[in-house]
Amino acid sequence: MRTISNSSSPLLKIQIHDIESRLTQGVMSQRPGSCSLVLMERGSGEICSAKDPLKLAANQLVWLPHGETAQVRTAPASRAIIAVLPKEVISRSLPEGAPGDDLQHYLKQRLTQQGSEAAALDFVKSNLMRMRQEIYSPQPGTEQILTHLCSLVFLQIWRNLYKAKDVRPVPKSVVDRFFAMERRHRAEHLSVGDYADRIGVSRDRLGAEVRRATNLSPRAYLHQELIREASELLEISSLQVAQIAYRLGFSEPGYFNRFFQRHTGQPPGRYRKHFRRTREEASDSFAAWP
């Protein structure tokens, strides 16, 4: 079994397991806080789960959601490629529009796609192998490439569901529509009233629903998501602070600096330096271990 991983960021914590053995059984357990995509290329195997065990066959894709405790076992002379993704990666790499909205719902449950077309399996496999290459030898832009590769894999899963007519209309609550719309329009800095109008509810109702789901006002939630994405970009990207500001829809880097400092207590440049210094100190402490 060959495993490639790196622990620098959520995207680089993705692990790609290539399980292939002629004589012995392969075994892999899903880690807490992660999701897994199993591509059974040939042979057979099983997913051992107290809740819902499943036999595996060639040309099968299986998605194991966050929170499911399971163990993947492959029979001798079988091959499976398993991608283990931290749950944080999903929200960052879901495609935009209807596919992303559908997948946000469907990826919370186990998905089994049996007898997938060869072209679809090859597409998923090639993207997983490209992800492995990027993680093994990260370069400038690796995080962005990994985000797009994950998005392509998720789109193929959605397409398989669509072709199998397994995509059904997902009931959208007010909060679900607000969350989906916020992801698509984050950089536009829409007002709470704009969101309420587009969803088709009063501002008071939107506020009540969002508070019930998040303990935050809609405005506070919008600011929280802006700060979350800004923090991630400062941590894992090589973009300059001004580039991050424009990417997130701020017309002036100075306004972005004040906004970020008001919510985090420090300007973005200092936040980035502190994060990198802390990470380097942690790496040095591990390197000093016998």
PDB file of C-alpha atoms in Angstrom:
ATOM      1  CA  MET A   1       0.000   0.000   0.000  1.00  0.00           C
ATOM      2  CA  ARG A   2       1.443   3.350  -1.049  1.00  0.00           C
ATOM      3  CA  THR A   3       0.323   6.464   0.836  1.00  0.00           C
ATOM      4  CA  ILE A   4       1.206  10.061   0.118  1.00  0.00           C
ATOM      5  CA  SER A   5       0.297  12.817   2.580  1.00  0.00           C
ATOM      6  CA  ASN A   6       1.420  16.158   3.972  1.00  0.00           C
ATOM      7  CA  SER A   7       0.203  18.047   7.020  1.00  0.00           C
ATOM      8  CA  SER A   8       0.791  21.696   6.094  1.00  0.00           C
ATOM      9  CA  SER A   9      -2.852  22.611   5.361  1.00  0.00           C
ATOM     10  CA  PRO A  10      -6.287  20.959   5.124  1.00  0.00           C
ATOM     11  CA  LEU A  11      -5.851  20.410   1.385  1.00  0.00           C
ATOM     12  CA  LEU A  12      -2.392  18.939   1.855  1.00  0.00           C
ATOM     13  CA  LYS A  13      -3.770  16.601   4.516  1.00  0.00           C
ATOM     14  CA  ILE A  14      -5.583  14.707   1.771  1.00  0.00           C
ATOM     15  CA  GLN A  15      -4.280  11.151   1.584  1.00  0.00           C
ATOM     16  CA  ILE A  16      -4.361   8.957  -1.516  1.00  0.00           C
ATOM     17  CA  HIS A  17      -4.042   5.245  -0.726  1.00  0.00           C
ATOM     18  CA  ASP A  18      -3.221   2.921  -3.617  1.00  0.00           C
ATOM     19  CA  ILE A  19      -4.047  -0.545  -2.258  1.00  0.00           C
ATOM     20  CA  GLU A  20      -2.798  -3.396  -4.415  1.00  0.00           C
ATOM     21  CA  SER A  21      -1.562  -6.762  -3.208  1.00  0.00           C
ATOM     22  CA  ARG A  22      -1.275 -10.069  -5.025  1.00  0.00           C
ATOM     23  CA  LEU A  23      -1.190 -12.358  -2.012  1.00  0.00           C
ATOM     24  CA  THR A  24      -2.599 -10.596   1.035  1.00  0.00           C
ATOM     25  CA  GLN A  25      -5.686  -8.677   2.025  1.00  0.00           C
ATOM     26  CA  GLY A  26      -5.528  -4.877   2.075  1.00  0.00           C
ATOM     27  CA  VAL A  27      -7.038  -2.996   5.021  1.00  0.00           C
ATOM     28  CA  MET A  28      -7.682   0.703   5.644  1.00  0.00           C
ATOM     29  CA  SER A  29      -9.764   2.357   8.369  1.00  0.00           C
ATOM     30  CA  GLN A  30     -11.516   5.691   7.956  1.00  0.00           C
ATOM     31  CA  ARG A  31     -10.042   8.282  10.300  1.00  0.00           C
ATOM     32  CA  PRO A  32     -12.166  10.471  12.605  1.00  0.00           C
ATOM     33  CA  GLY A  33     -12.910  13.855  11.076  1.00  0.00           C
ATOM     34  CA  SER A  34     -12.461  12.632   7.514  1.00  0.00           C
ATOM     35  CA  CYS A  35     -14.465  11.439   4.515  1.00  0.00           C
ATOM     36  CA  SER A  36     -13.375   8.790   2.020  1.00  0.00           C
ATOM     37  CA  LEU A  37     -13.880   8.039  -1.658  1.00  0.00           C
ATOM     38  CA  VAL A  38     -13.266   4.397  -2.588  1.00  0.00           C
ATOM     39  CA  LEU A  39     -12.606   3.526  -6.230  1.00  0.00           C
ATOM     40  CA  MET A  40     -12.660  -0.266  -6.591  1.00  0.00           C
ATOM     41  CA  GLU A  41     -10.720  -0.742  -9.807  1.00  0.00           C
ATOM     42  CA  ARG A  42     -10.567  -4.537  -9.915  1.00  0.00           C
ATOM     43  CA  GLY A  43     -11.205  -7.567  -7.759  1.00  0.00           C
ATOM     44  CA  SER A  44     -13.459  -7.445  -4.727  1.00  0.00           C
ATOM     45  CA  GLY A  45     -13.605  -6.327  -1.148  1.00  0.00           C
ATOM     46  CA  GLU A  46     -15.929  -5.107   1.548  1.00  0.00           C
ATOM     47  CA  ILE A  47     -16.699  -2.148   3.743  1.00  0.00           C
ATOM     48  CA  CYS A  48     -16.966  -3.372   7.306  1.00  0.00           C
ATOM     49  CA  SER A  49     -19.388  -1.278   9.302  1.00  0.00           C
ATOM     50  CA  ALA A  50     -21.590  -2.224  12.231  1.00  0.00           C
ATOM     51  CA  LYS A  51     -24.308  -0.029  10.774  1.00  0.00           C
ATOM     52  CA  ASP A  52     -24.265  -0.921   7.076  1.00  0.00           C
ATOM     53  CA  PRO A  53     -21.680  -3.436   5.732  1.00  0.00           C
ATOM     54  CA  LEU A  54     -21.215  -3.436   1.964  1.00  0.00           C
ATOM     55  CA  LYS A  55     -19.654  -5.842  -0.546  1.00  0.00           C
ATOM     56  CA  LEU A  56     -17.336  -4.206  -3.067  1.00  0.00           C
ATOM     57  CA  ALA A  57     -16.934  -5.220  -6.707  1.00  0.00           C
ATOM     58  CA  ALA A  58     -14.875  -3.991  -9.642  1.00  0.00           C
ATOM     59  CA  ASN A  59     -15.848  -0.692 -11.289  1.00  0.00           C
ATOM     60  CA  GLN A  60     -17.495   0.668  -8.164  1.00  0.00           C
ATOM     61  CA  LEU A  61     -17.335   4.063  -6.471  1.00  0.00           C
ATOM     62  CA  VAL A  62     -18.306   4.471  -2.823  1.00  0.00           C
ATOM     63  CA  TRP A  63     -18.424   7.690  -0.809  1.00  0.00           C
ATOM     64  CA  LEU A  64     -18.091   7.350   2.976  1.00  0.00           C
ATOM     65  CA  PRO A  65     -19.230  10.544   4.719  1.00  0.00           C
ATOM     66  CA  HIS A  66     -17.783  12.267   7.746  1.00  0.00           C
ATOM     67  CA  GLY A  67     -18.860  10.551  10.939  1.00  0.00           C
ATOM     68  CA  GLU A  68     -19.152   7.035   9.523  1.00  0.00           C
ATOM     69  CA  THR A  69     -16.919   4.496  11.240  1.00  0.00           C
ATOM     70  CA  ALA A  70     -15.865   1.926   8.673  1.00  0.00           C
ATOM     71  CA  GLN A  71     -12.989  -0.237   7.512  1.00  0.00           C
ATOM     72  CA  VAL A  72     -12.238  -0.972   3.854  1.00  0.00           C
ATOM     73  CA  ARG A  73     -10.856  -4.432   3.094  1.00  0.00           C
ATOM     74  CA  THR A  74      -9.739  -5.633  -0.317  1.00  0.00           C
ATOM     75  CA  ALA A  75      -9.283  -9.264  -1.343  1.00  0.00           C
ATOM     76  CA  PRO A  76      -5.932 -10.569  -2.643  1.00  0.00           C
ATOM     77  CA  ALA A  77      -5.241  -9.674  -6.293  1.00  0.00           C
ATOM     78  CA  SER A  78      -7.549  -6.662  -6.014  1.00  0.00           C
ATOM     79  CA  ARG A  79      -6.821  -2.983  -6.460  1.00  0.00           C
ATOM     80  CA  ALA A  80      -8.544  -0.018  -4.847  1.00  0.00           C
ATOM     81  CA  ILE A  81      -7.671   3.665  -4.786  1.00  0.00           C
ATOM     82  CA  ILE A  82      -8.937   5.450  -1.693  1.00  0.00           C
ATOM     83  CA  ALA A  83      -8.920   9.201  -1.168  1.00  0.00           C
ATOM     84  CA  VAL A  84      -9.200  10.332   2.450  1.00  0.00           C
ATOM     85  CA  LEU A  85     -10.260  13.972   2.731  1.00  0.00           C
ATOM     86  CA  PRO A  86     -10.516  16.139   5.843  1.00  0.00           C
ATOM     87  CA  LYS A  87     -14.120  17.287   6.151  1.00  0.00           C
ATOM     88  CA  GLU A  88     -13.003  20.933   5.782  1.00  0.00           C
ATOM     89  CA  VAL A  89     -11.955  20.244   2.185  1.00  0.00           C
ATOM     90  CA  ILE A  90     -15.535  19.600   1.055  1.00  0.00           C
ATOM     91  CA  SER A  91     -16.899  23.091   1.667  1.00  0.00           C
ATOM     92  CA  ARG A  92     -13.850  24.612  -0.015  1.00  0.00           C
ATOM     93  CA  SER A  93     -14.060  22.546  -3.191  1.00  0.00           C
ATOM     94  CA  LEU A  94     -17.761  22.032  -3.896  1.00  0.00           C
ATOM     95  CA  PRO A  95     -18.621  23.255  -7.407  1.00  0.00           C
ATOM     96  CA  GLU A  96     -20.820  26.301  -7.743  1.00  0.00           C
ATOM     97  CA  GLY A  97     -24.477  26.317  -8.711  1.00  0.00           C
ATOM     98  CA  ALA A  98     -26.963  23.452  -8.601  1.00  0.00           C
ATOM     99  CA  PRO A  99     -24.334  20.644  -8.473  1.00  0.00           C
ATOM    100  CA  GLY A 100     -22.756  22.147  -5.366  1.00  0.00           C
ATOM    101  CA  ASP A 101     -26.128  22.672  -3.704  1.00  0.00           C
ATOM    102  CA  ASP A 102     -27.123  19.057  -4.437  1.00  0.00           C
ATOM    103  CA  LEU A 103     -23.779  17.651  -3.314  1.00  0.00           C
ATOM    104  CA  GLN A 104     -23.883  19.562  -0.048  1.00  0.00           C
ATOM    105  CA  HIS A 105     -26.913  17.407   0.742  1.00  0.00           C
ATOM    106  CA  TYR A 106     -25.860  14.095  -0.828  1.00  0.00           C
ATOM    107  CA  LEU A 107     -22.297  14.000   0.531  1.00  0.00           C
ATOM    108  CA  LYS A 108     -23.682  13.813   4.062  1.00  0.00           C
ATOM    109  CA  GLN A 109     -24.695  10.204   3.375  1.00  0.00           C
ATOM    110  CA  ARG A 110     -23.052   7.119   1.937  1.00  0.00           C
ATOM    111  CA  LEU A 111     -23.185   6.938  -1.851  1.00  0.00           C
ATOM    112  CA  THR A 112     -22.681   3.749  -3.865  1.00  0.00           C
ATOM    113  CA  GLN A 113     -22.221   3.870  -7.629  1.00  0.00           C
ATOM    114  CA  GLN A 114     -22.000   0.355  -9.048  1.00  0.00           C
ATOM    115  CA  GLY A 115     -20.993  -0.427 -12.625  1.00  0.00           C
ATOM    116  CA  SER A 116     -19.798   3.097 -13.357  1.00  0.00           C
ATOM    117  CA  GLU A 117     -18.758   3.784 -16.939  1.00  0.00           C
ATOM    118  CA  ALA A 118     -15.089   3.162 -17.695  1.00  0.00           C
ATOM    119  CA  ALA A 119     -14.602   6.754 -18.850  1.00  0.00           C
ATOM    120  CA  ALA A 120     -16.057   8.088 -15.593  1.00  0.00           C
ATOM    121  CA  LEU A 121     -13.821   5.839 -13.485  1.00  0.00           C
ATOM    122  CA  ASP A 122     -10.759   6.793 -15.532  1.00  0.00           C
ATOM    123  CA  PHE A 123     -11.623  10.459 -15.036  1.00  0.00           C
ATOM    124  CA  VAL A 124     -11.850  10.051 -11.255  1.00  0.00           C
ATOM    125  CA  LYS A 125      -8.687   7.941 -11.133  1.00  0.00           C
ATOM    126  CA  SER A 126      -6.648  10.390 -13.223  1.00  0.00           C
ATOM    127  CA  ASN A 127      -7.679  13.291 -10.988  1.00  0.00           C
ATOM    128  CA  LEU A 128      -6.826  11.341  -7.832  1.00  0.00           C
ATOM    129  CA  MET A 129      -3.405  10.497  -9.251  1.00  0.00           C
ATOM    130  CA  ARG A 130      -2.828  14.141 -10.156  1.00  0.00           C
ATOM    131  CA  MET A 131      -3.785  15.084  -6.598  1.00  0.00           C
ATOM    132  CA  ARG A 132      -1.219  12.618  -5.301  1.00  0.00           C
ATOM    133  CA  GLN A 133       1.487  14.185  -7.458  1.00  0.00           C
ATOM    134  CA  GLU A 134       0.634  17.679  -6.233  1.00  0.00           C
ATOM    135  CA  ILE A 135       0.631  16.618  -2.569  1.00  0.00           C
ATOM    136  CA  TYR A 136       3.893  14.697  -2.937  1.00  0.00           C
ATOM    137  CA  SER A 137       5.678  17.649  -4.539  1.00  0.00           C
ATOM    138  CA  PRO A 138       3.847  20.894  -3.656  1.00  0.00           C
ATOM    139  CA  GLN A 139       4.609  23.996  -5.699  1.00  0.00           C
ATOM    140  CA  PRO A 140       3.180  27.521  -5.889  1.00  0.00           C
ATOM    141  CA  GLY A 141      -0.504  27.131  -6.710  1.00  0.00           C
ATOM    142  CA  THR A 142      -0.757  23.570  -5.373  1.00  0.00           C
ATOM    143  CA  GLU A 143      -3.648  24.435  -3.036  1.00  0.00           C
ATOM    144  CA  GLN A 144      -5.618  25.984  -5.894  1.00  0.00           C
ATOM    145  CA  ILE A 145      -4.965  22.992  -8.164  1.00  0.00           C
ATOM    146  CA  LEU A 146      -6.054  20.584  -5.422  1.00  0.00           C
ATOM    147  CA  THR A 147      -9.236  22.595  -4.914  1.00  0.00           C
ATOM    148  CA  HIS A 148     -10.081  22.342  -8.620  1.00  0.00           C
ATOM    149  CA  LEU A 149      -9.195  18.638  -8.807  1.00  0.00           C
ATOM    150  CA  CYS A 150     -11.457  17.888  -5.837  1.00  0.00           C
ATOM    151  CA  SER A 151     -14.201  19.926  -7.482  1.00  0.00           C
ATOM    152  CA  LEU A 152     -13.847  17.890 -10.695  1.00  0.00           C
ATOM    153  CA  VAL A 153     -14.112  14.621  -8.766  1.00  0.00           C
ATOM    154  CA  PHE A 154     -17.222  15.867  -6.958  1.00  0.00           C
ATOM    155  CA  LEU A 155     -18.732  16.974 -10.267  1.00  0.00           C
ATOM    156  CA  GLN A 156     -18.203  13.484 -11.684  1.00  0.00           C
ATOM    157  CA  ILE A 157     -19.941  11.964  -8.656  1.00  0.00           C
ATOM    158  CA  TRP A 158     -22.836  14.379  -9.214  1.00  0.00           C
ATOM    159  CA  ARG A 159     -22.942  13.517 -12.933  1.00  0.00           C
ATOM    160  CA  ASN A 160     -23.064   9.805 -12.109  1.00  0.00           C
ATOM    161  CA  LEU A 161     -25.978  10.457  -9.758  1.00  0.00           C
ATOM    162  CA  TYR A 162     -27.701  12.523 -12.418  1.00  0.00           C
ATOM    163  CA  LYS A 163     -27.290   9.850 -15.103  1.00  0.00           C
ATOM    164  CA  ALA A 164     -28.587   7.188 -12.731  1.00  0.00           C
ATOM    165  CA  LYS A 165     -31.545   9.475 -11.952  1.00  0.00           C
ATOM    166  CA  ASP A 166     -30.553   9.414  -8.285  1.00  0.00           C
ATOM    167  CA  VAL A 167     -30.558  13.206  -8.064  1.00  0.00           C
ATOM    168  CA  ARG A 168     -33.885  14.232  -6.624  1.00  0.00           C
ATOM    169  CA  PRO A 169     -35.008  17.733  -5.741  1.00  0.00           C
ATOM    170  CA  VAL A 170     -33.534  18.566  -2.359  1.00  0.00           C
ATOM    171  CA  PRO A 171     -35.915  20.448  -0.074  1.00  0.00           C
ATOM    172  CA  LYS A 172     -34.268  23.786   0.584  1.00  0.00           C
ATOM    173  CA  SER A 173     -35.004  25.496   3.869  1.00  0.00           C
ATOM    174  CA  VAL A 174     -34.575  29.236   4.244  1.00  0.00           C
ATOM    175  CA  VAL A 175     -31.222  28.650   5.950  1.00  0.00           C
ATOM    176  CA  ASP A 176     -30.044  26.194   3.262  1.00  0.00           C
ATOM    177  CA  ARG A 177     -30.834  28.738   0.558  1.00  0.00           C
ATOM    178  CA  PHE A 178     -29.101  31.471   2.538  1.00  0.00           C
ATOM    179  CA  PHE A 179     -25.956  29.341   2.984  1.00  0.00           C
ATOM    180  CA  ALA A 180     -25.881  28.363  -0.707  1.00  0.00           C
ATOM    181  CA  MET A 181     -26.435  31.940  -1.838  1.00  0.00           C
ATOM    182  CA  GLU A 182     -23.760  33.235   0.534  1.00  0.00           C
ATOM    183  CA  ARG A 183     -21.188  30.860  -0.990  1.00  0.00           C
ATOM    184  CA  ARG A 184     -22.004  32.049  -4.509  1.00  0.00           C
ATOM    185  CA  HIS A 185     -22.182  35.775  -3.728  1.00  0.00           C
ATOM    186  CA  ARG A 186     -19.663  36.167  -0.894  1.00  0.00           C
ATOM    187  CA  ALA A 187     -17.431  38.559  -2.805  1.00  0.00           C
ATOM    188  CA  GLU A 188     -20.380  40.765  -3.813  1.00  0.00           C
ATOM    189  CA  HIS A 189     -21.014  41.882  -0.213  1.00  0.00           C
ATOM    190  CA  LEU A 190     -24.792  41.783  -0.573  1.00  0.00           C
ATOM    191  CA  SER A 191     -26.816  43.256   2.268  1.00  0.00           C
ATOM    192  CA  VAL A 192     -29.009  41.128   4.527  1.00  0.00           C
ATOM    193  CA  GLY A 193     -32.007  42.758   2.852  1.00  0.00           C
ATOM    194  CA  ASP A 194     -30.725  41.657  -0.572  1.00  0.00           C
ATOM    195  CA  TYR A 195     -30.478  38.049   0.617  1.00  0.00           C
ATOM    196  CA  ALA A 196     -33.975  38.173   2.113  1.00  0.00           C
ATOM    197  CA  ASP A 197     -35.426  39.582  -1.119  1.00  0.00           C
ATOM    198  CA  ARG A 198     -33.733  36.953  -3.292  1.00  0.00           C
ATOM    199  CA  ILE A 199     -34.831  34.115  -1.015  1.00  0.00           C
ATOM    200  CA  GLY A 200     -38.350  35.530  -0.876  1.00  0.00           C
ATOM    201  CA  VAL A 201     -38.769  36.032   2.869  1.00  0.00           C
ATOM    202  CA  SER A 202     -38.874  39.012   5.181  1.00  0.00           C
ATOM    203  CA  ARG A 203     -35.680  40.260   6.760  1.00  0.00           C
ATOM    204  CA  ASP A 204     -37.062  39.421  10.211  1.00  0.00           C
ATOM    205  CA  ARG A 205     -37.791  35.820   9.247  1.00  0.00           C
ATOM    206  CA  LEU A 206     -34.347  35.387   7.698  1.00  0.00           C
ATOM    207  CA  GLY A 207     -32.782  36.739  10.874  1.00  0.00           C
ATOM    208  CA  ALA A 208     -34.791  34.390  13.079  1.00  0.00           C
ATOM    209  CA  GLU A 209     -33.994  31.311  10.957  1.00  0.00           C
ATOM    210  CA  VAL A 210     -30.261  32.053  10.750  1.00  0.00           C
ATOM    211  CA  ARG A 211     -30.013  32.761  14.485  1.00  0.00           C
ATOM    212  CA  ARG A 212     -31.780  29.485  15.248  1.00  0.00           C
ATOM    213  CA  ALA A 213     -29.308  27.549  13.079  1.00  0.00           C
ATOM    214  CA  THR A 214     -26.047  29.358  13.880  1.00  0.00           C
ATOM    215  CA  ASN A 215     -26.554  31.518  16.995  1.00  0.00           C
ATOM    216  CA  LEU A 216     -25.443  34.413  14.796  1.00  0.00           C
ATOM    217  CA  SER A 217     -27.272  37.212  13.053  1.00  0.00           C
ATOM    218  CA  PRO A 218     -27.187  37.032   9.233  1.00  0.00           C
ATOM    219  CA  ARG A 219     -24.767  39.964   9.151  1.00  0.00           C
ATOM    220  CA  ALA A 220     -22.457  38.307  11.689  1.00  0.00           C
ATOM    221  CA  TYR A 221     -22.571  35.058   9.694  1.00  0.00           C
ATOM    222  CA  LEU A 222     -21.650  36.885   6.471  1.00  0.00           C
ATOM    223  CA  HIS A 223     -18.709  38.541   8.220  1.00  0.00           C
ATOM    224  CA  GLN A 224     -17.650  35.234   9.789  1.00  0.00           C
ATOM    225  CA  GLU A 225     -17.460  33.536   6.385  1.00  0.00           C
ATOM    226  CA  LEU A 226     -15.473  36.413   4.891  1.00  0.00           C
ATOM    227  CA  ILE A 227     -12.991  36.230   7.762  1.00  0.00           C
ATOM    228  CA  ARG A 228     -12.795  32.432   7.492  1.00  0.00           C
ATOM    229  CA  GLU A 229     -11.915  32.531   3.792  1.00  0.00           C
ATOM    230  CA  ALA A 230      -9.520  35.445   4.275  1.00  0.00           C
ATOM    231  CA  SER A 231      -7.737  33.557   7.070  1.00  0.00           C
ATOM    232  CA  GLU A 232      -7.415  30.430   4.931  1.00  0.00           C
ATOM    233  CA  LEU A 233      -5.978  32.413   2.023  1.00  0.00           C
ATOM    234  CA  LEU A 234      -3.486  34.108   4.338  1.00  0.00           C
ATOM    235  CA  GLU A 235      -2.472  30.740   5.774  1.00  0.00           C
ATOM    236  CA  ILE A 236      -2.099  28.583   2.669  1.00  0.00           C
ATOM    237  CA  SER A 237      -1.730  30.854  -0.360  1.00  0.00           C
ATOM    238  CA  SER A 238       1.110  33.026  -1.617  1.00  0.00           C
ATOM    239  CA  LEU A 239      -1.279  35.824  -2.631  1.00  0.00           C
ATOM    240  CA  GLN A 240      -0.389  39.291  -1.427  1.00  0.00           C
ATOM    241  CA  VAL A 241      -2.745  40.911   1.071  1.00  0.00           C
ATOM    242  CA  ALA A 242      -4.002  43.336  -1.583  1.00  0.00           C
ATOM    243  CA  GLN A 243      -4.751  40.436  -3.954  1.00  0.00           C
ATOM    244  CA  ILE A 244      -6.746  38.684  -1.233  1.00  0.00           C
ATOM    245  CA  ALA A 245      -8.660  41.892  -0.579  1.00  0.00           C
ATOM    246  CA  TYR A 246      -9.677  42.263  -4.231  1.00  0.00           C
ATOM    247  CA  ARG A 247     -10.484  38.557  -4.521  1.00  0.00           C
ATOM    248  CA  LEU A 248     -12.914  38.867  -1.611  1.00  0.00           C
ATOM    249  CA  GLY A 249     -14.635  41.872  -3.140  1.00  0.00           C
ATOM    250  CA  PHE A 250     -13.045  44.726  -1.192  1.00  0.00           C
ATOM    251  CA  SER A 251     -12.525  47.822  -3.324  1.00  0.00           C
ATOM    252  CA  GLU A 252      -9.598  49.026  -1.203  1.00  0.00           C
ATOM    253  CA  PRO A 253      -6.943  46.933   0.584  1.00  0.00           C
ATOM    254  CA  GLY A 254      -7.015  49.449   3.424  1.00  0.00           C
ATOM    255  CA  TYR A 255     -10.685  48.731   4.077  1.00  0.00           C
ATOM    256  CA  PHE A 256      -9.954  44.997   4.072  1.00  0.00           C
ATOM    257  CA  ASN A 257      -7.117  45.536   6.577  1.00  0.00           C
ATOM    258  CA  ARG A 258      -9.424  47.435   8.949  1.00  0.00           C
ATOM    259  CA  PHE A 259     -12.221  44.875   8.534  1.00  0.00           C
ATOM    260  CA  PHE A 260      -9.874  41.963   9.257  1.00  0.00           C
ATOM    261  CA  GLN A 261      -8.290  43.665  12.265  1.00  0.00           C
ATOM    262  CA  ARG A 262     -11.682  44.568  13.724  1.00  0.00           C
ATOM    263  CA  HIS A 263     -12.711  40.904  13.691  1.00  0.00           C
ATOM    264  CA  THR A 264      -9.420  39.184  14.582  1.00  0.00           C
ATOM    265  CA  GLY A 265      -7.547  41.770  16.621  1.00  0.00           C
ATOM    266  CA  GLN A 266      -4.606  42.009  14.219  1.00  0.00           C
ATOM    267  CA  PRO A 267      -4.004  43.161  10.634  1.00  0.00           C
ATOM    268  CA  PRO A 268      -3.785  40.480   7.923  1.00  0.00           C
ATOM    269  CA  GLY A 269      -0.027  40.820   7.410  1.00  0.00           C
ATOM    270  CA  ARG A 270       0.680  40.254  11.091  1.00  0.00           C
ATOM    271  CA  TYR A 271      -1.811  37.367  11.180  1.00  0.00           C
ATOM    272  CA  ARG A 272       0.063  35.646   8.332  1.00  0.00           C
ATOM    273  CA  LYS A 273       3.475  36.133   9.975  1.00  0.00           C
ATOM    274  CA  HIS A 274       2.191  34.827  13.303  1.00  0.00           C
ATOM    275  CA  PHE A 275       0.634  31.764  11.653  1.00  0.00           C
ATOM    276  CA  ARG A 276       3.805  30.905   9.732  1.00  0.00           C
ATOM    277  CA  ARG A 277       6.035  31.459  12.755  1.00  0.00           C
ATOM    278  CA  THR A 278       3.823  29.198  14.879  1.00  0.00           C
ATOM    279  CA  ARG A 279       3.859  26.505  12.192  1.00  0.00           C
ATOM    280  CA  GLU A 280       7.656  26.679  11.866  1.00  0.00           C
ATOM    281  CA  GLU A 281       8.093  26.425  15.638  1.00  0.00           C
ATOM    282  CA  ALA A 282       5.822  23.379  15.706  1.00  0.00           C
ATOM    283  CA  SER A 283       7.815  21.773  12.873  1.00  0.00           C
ATOM    284  CA  ASP A 284      11.106  22.476  14.669  1.00  0.00           C
ATOM    285  CA  SER A 285       9.823  20.944  17.898  1.00  0.00           C
ATOM    286  CA  PHE A 286       8.826  17.735  16.105  1.00  0.00           C
ATOM    287  CA  ALA A 287      12.155  17.637  14.265  1.00  0.00           C
ATOM    288  CA  ALA A 288      13.978  17.803  17.609  1.00  0.00           C
ATOM    289  CA  TRP A 289      12.339  14.628  18.858  1.00  0.00           C
ATOM    290  CA  PRO A 290      14.613  11.563  19.019  1.00  0.00           C
TER     291      PRO A 290
END
